[in-house]
Amino acid sequence: MAASALYACTKCTQRYPFEELSQGQQLCKECRIAHPIVKCTYCRSEFQQESKTNTICKKCAQNVKQFGTPKPCQYCNIIAAFIGTKCQRCTNSEKKYGPPQTCEQCKQQCAFDRKEEGRRKVDGKLLCWLCTLSYKRVLQKTKEQRKSLGSSHSNSSSSSLTEKDQHSKHHHHHHHHHHRHSSSHHKISNLSPEQEQGLWKQSHKSSAAIQNETPKKKPKLESKPSNGDRCM
């Protein structure tokens, strides 16, 4: 059963559980890091990068060898016009859907009306190819965020309420205890540091004087240190 649940990575052919492989390309984590999905410098389509120096897709690499460096397309301005003044994508779309119209997002005249087929995927908007990709990414990201927020909110709603109640009770008790402690502290010592230091010096001086003073006339006073500061 365990062996049948493993699927091969399309790059390294090692077998992994299906959920560990990427959607579409079905690559393992190591291959996704070593060969990330990047955008072609020319046609802007996504492809799996074979090396860090590889910045154009295989199709554009073949066209460069055959036709040379491409020029910007007269419709979408993407640098992918290898033959003539239009890129292959706009040429095919014009044949299928007619002349391009103004994109509602970038305002360029490079959006082809795919009728219900394409507009359904972008909330009925008329968008060019690049803006369609961007819009779909935003929709997917928003959908994932709502899904994660919804699950986390449902799981933590009840516990967060009890934690909040406990925190408020603890805070009230701590504040009351701190108030009693601070008030008693103020009763004990409501003098300034200078006053406290002056009193300490004065008491220290008087006690030293009492210890150093020796009675001359009546030695019996030594047994009564409380009368040692009187002069008979």
Coordinates of C-alpha atoms in Angstrom, one line a residue, residues 68-228:
G68 CA 17.9 36.3 -34.2
T69 CA 17.1 38.7 -31.4
P70 CA 13.3 39.4 -31.2
K71 CA 11.7 42.9 -31.3
P72 CA 8.9 44.3 -29.2
C73 CA 5.4 43.2 -30.4
Q74 CA 3.4 46.1 -31.9
Y75 CA 0.4 45.0 -29.7
C76 CA 1.6 43.9 -26.3
N77 CA 5.1 45.4 -26.4
I78 CA 6.6 42.0 -25.2
I79 CA 10.0 41.5 -26.8
A80 CA 9.0 38.3 -28.6
A81 CA 8.4 39.3 -32.2
F82 CA 10.8 37.0 -34.0
I83 CA 8.9 37.2 -37.3
G84 CA 7.4 40.4 -38.5
T85 CA 6.1 43.0 -36.0
K86 CA 3.9 40.7 -33.8
C87 CA 4.7 38.1 -31.3
Q88 CA 3.4 34.6 -31.9
R89 CA 0.9 34.8 -29.1
C90 CA -0.8 37.9 -30.5
T91 CA -0.7 36.6 -34.0
N92 CA -2.5 33.4 -33.0
S93 CA -5.0 35.3 -30.8
E94 CA -5.8 37.8 -33.6
K95 CA -6.5 34.9 -36.0
K96 CA -8.9 33.3 -33.4
Y97 CA -10.6 36.2 -31.7
G98 CA -10.2 39.2 -34.1
P99 CA -8.3 42.5 -33.6
P100 CA -7.1 43.4 -30.1
Q101 CA -9.1 45.7 -27.8
T102 CA -8.1 47.9 -24.9
C103 CA -7.1 46.1 -21.7
E104 CA -9.1 47.3 -18.7
Q105 CA -6.0 47.1 -16.5
C106 CA -3.0 48.4 -18.4
K107 CA -5.0 50.4 -21.0
Q108 CA -2.9 49.0 -23.9
Q109 CA -4.6 47.8 -27.0
C110 CA -3.5 44.2 -26.6
A111 CA -6.5 42.4 -25.0
F112 CA -8.3 39.8 -27.1
D113 CA -12.0 39.2 -26.3
R114 CA -12.2 35.5 -25.6
K115 CA -15.9 35.8 -24.8
E116 CA -17.2 33.6 -22.0
E117 CA -14.2 31.3 -22.3
G118 CA -11.7 33.7 -20.9
R119 CA -13.7 36.3 -19.1
R120 CA -15.2 33.8 -16.7
K121 CA -11.7 33.2 -15.2
V122 CA -11.1 36.9 -14.5
D123 CA -14.5 38.0 -13.1
G124 CA -15.8 39.1 -16.5
K125 CA -13.0 41.6 -17.2
L126 CA -11.3 42.2 -20.6
L127 CA -7.6 41.8 -19.8
C128 CA -4.5 41.2 -21.9
W129 CA -2.4 38.1 -21.4
L130 CA 0.0 39.6 -18.8
C131 CA -2.7 41.3 -16.8
T132 CA -4.7 38.0 -16.8
L133 CA -1.8 36.2 -15.3
S134 CA -1.4 38.9 -12.6
Y135 CA -5.1 38.9 -11.8
K136 CA -5.2 35.1 -11.5
R137 CA -2.2 35.2 -9.1
V138 CA -4.0 37.8 -6.9
L139 CA -7.2 35.7 -6.9
Q140 CA -5.3 32.6 -5.9
K141 CA -3.4 34.4 -3.2
T142 CA -6.6 35.9 -1.8
K143 CA -8.4 32.5 -1.9
E144 CA -5.5 30.9 0.1
Q145 CA -5.5 33.6 2.7
R146 CA -9.2 33.4 3.2
K147 CA -9.0 29.7 3.6
S148 CA -6.2 29.8 6.1
L149 CA -7.8 32.7 8.1
G150 CA -11.2 30.9 8.1
S151 CA -9.7 27.7 9.5
S152 CA -7.6 29.4 12.1
H153 CA -10.4 31.6 13.2
S154 CA -12.8 28.7 13.7
N155 CA -10.3 26.8 15.7
S156 CA -9.2 29.6 18.0
S157 CA -12.4 31.6 18.5
S158 CA -13.6 29.8 21.6
S159 CA -10.1 29.5 23.2
S160 CA -9.2 33.1 22.5
L161 CA -12.3 34.2 24.4
T162 CA -11.4 32.2 27.5
E163 CA -7.8 33.4 27.3
K164 CA -9.0 37.0 27.0
D165 CA -11.3 36.6 30.1
Q166 CA -8.5 35.0 32.1
H167 CA -6.1 37.7 31.1
S168 CA -8.5 40.4 32.1
K169 CA -9.0 38.8 35.5
H170 CA -5.3 38.3 36.1
H171 CA -4.6 41.8 35.0
H172 CA -7.2 43.2 37.5
H173 CA -5.8 41.1 40.3
H174 CA -2.3 42.1 39.5
H175 CA -3.2 45.7 39.3
H176 CA -5.0 45.6 42.7
H177 CA -2.1 43.8 44.3
H178 CA 0.4 46.3 42.9
H179 CA -1.8 49.2 44.1
R180 CA -1.8 47.8 47.7
H181 CA 1.9 47.2 47.6
S182 CA 2.7 50.6 46.2
S183 CA 0.5 52.4 48.7
S184 CA 2.1 50.7 51.7
H185 CA 5.5 51.5 50.2
H186 CA 4.6 55.2 50.0
K187 CA 3.4 55.2 53.6
I188 CA 6.7 53.8 54.8
S189 CA 8.9 56.1 52.7
N190 CA 7.3 59.3 51.5
L191 CA 10.5 61.3 51.9
S192 CA 12.8 62.4 49.2
P193 CA 16.2 60.7 48.8
E194 CA 17.9 63.9 50.1
Q195 CA 15.8 64.0 53.2
E196 CA 16.4 60.4 53.9
Q197 CA 20.1 60.8 53.5
G198 CA 20.0 63.9 55.8
L199 CA 18.2 62.0 58.5
W200 CA 20.5 59.0 58.2
K201 CA 23.6 61.3 58.7
Q202 CA 22.0 63.1 61.6
S203 CA 21.1 59.8 63.4
H204 CA 24.5 58.3 62.7
K205 CA 26.2 61.5 64.0
S206 CA 24.2 61.5 67.2
S207 CA 24.7 57.8 67.9
A208 CA 28.5 58.3 67.4
A209 CA 28.4 61.2 69.8
I210 CA 26.6 59.1 72.4
Q211 CA 29.2 56.3 72.1
N212 CA 32.1 58.7 72.4
E213 CA 30.7 60.7 75.3
T214 CA 32.0 59.6 78.7
P215 CA 30.2 60.8 81.9
K216 CA 32.5 62.6 84.3
K217 CA 30.6 63.0 87.6
K218 CA 28.2 60.1 87.8
P219 CA 29.5 56.8 86.3
K220 CA 26.2 55.2 87.2
L221 CA 24.7 56.7 84.1
E222 CA 26.6 54.2 82.0
S223 CA 23.9 51.6 82.8
K224 CA 21.3 54.0 81.3
P225 CA 22.4 54.8 77.7
S226 CA 19.2 56.7 77.2
N227 CA 20.4 59.5 79.6
G228 CA 23.9 59.6 78.1

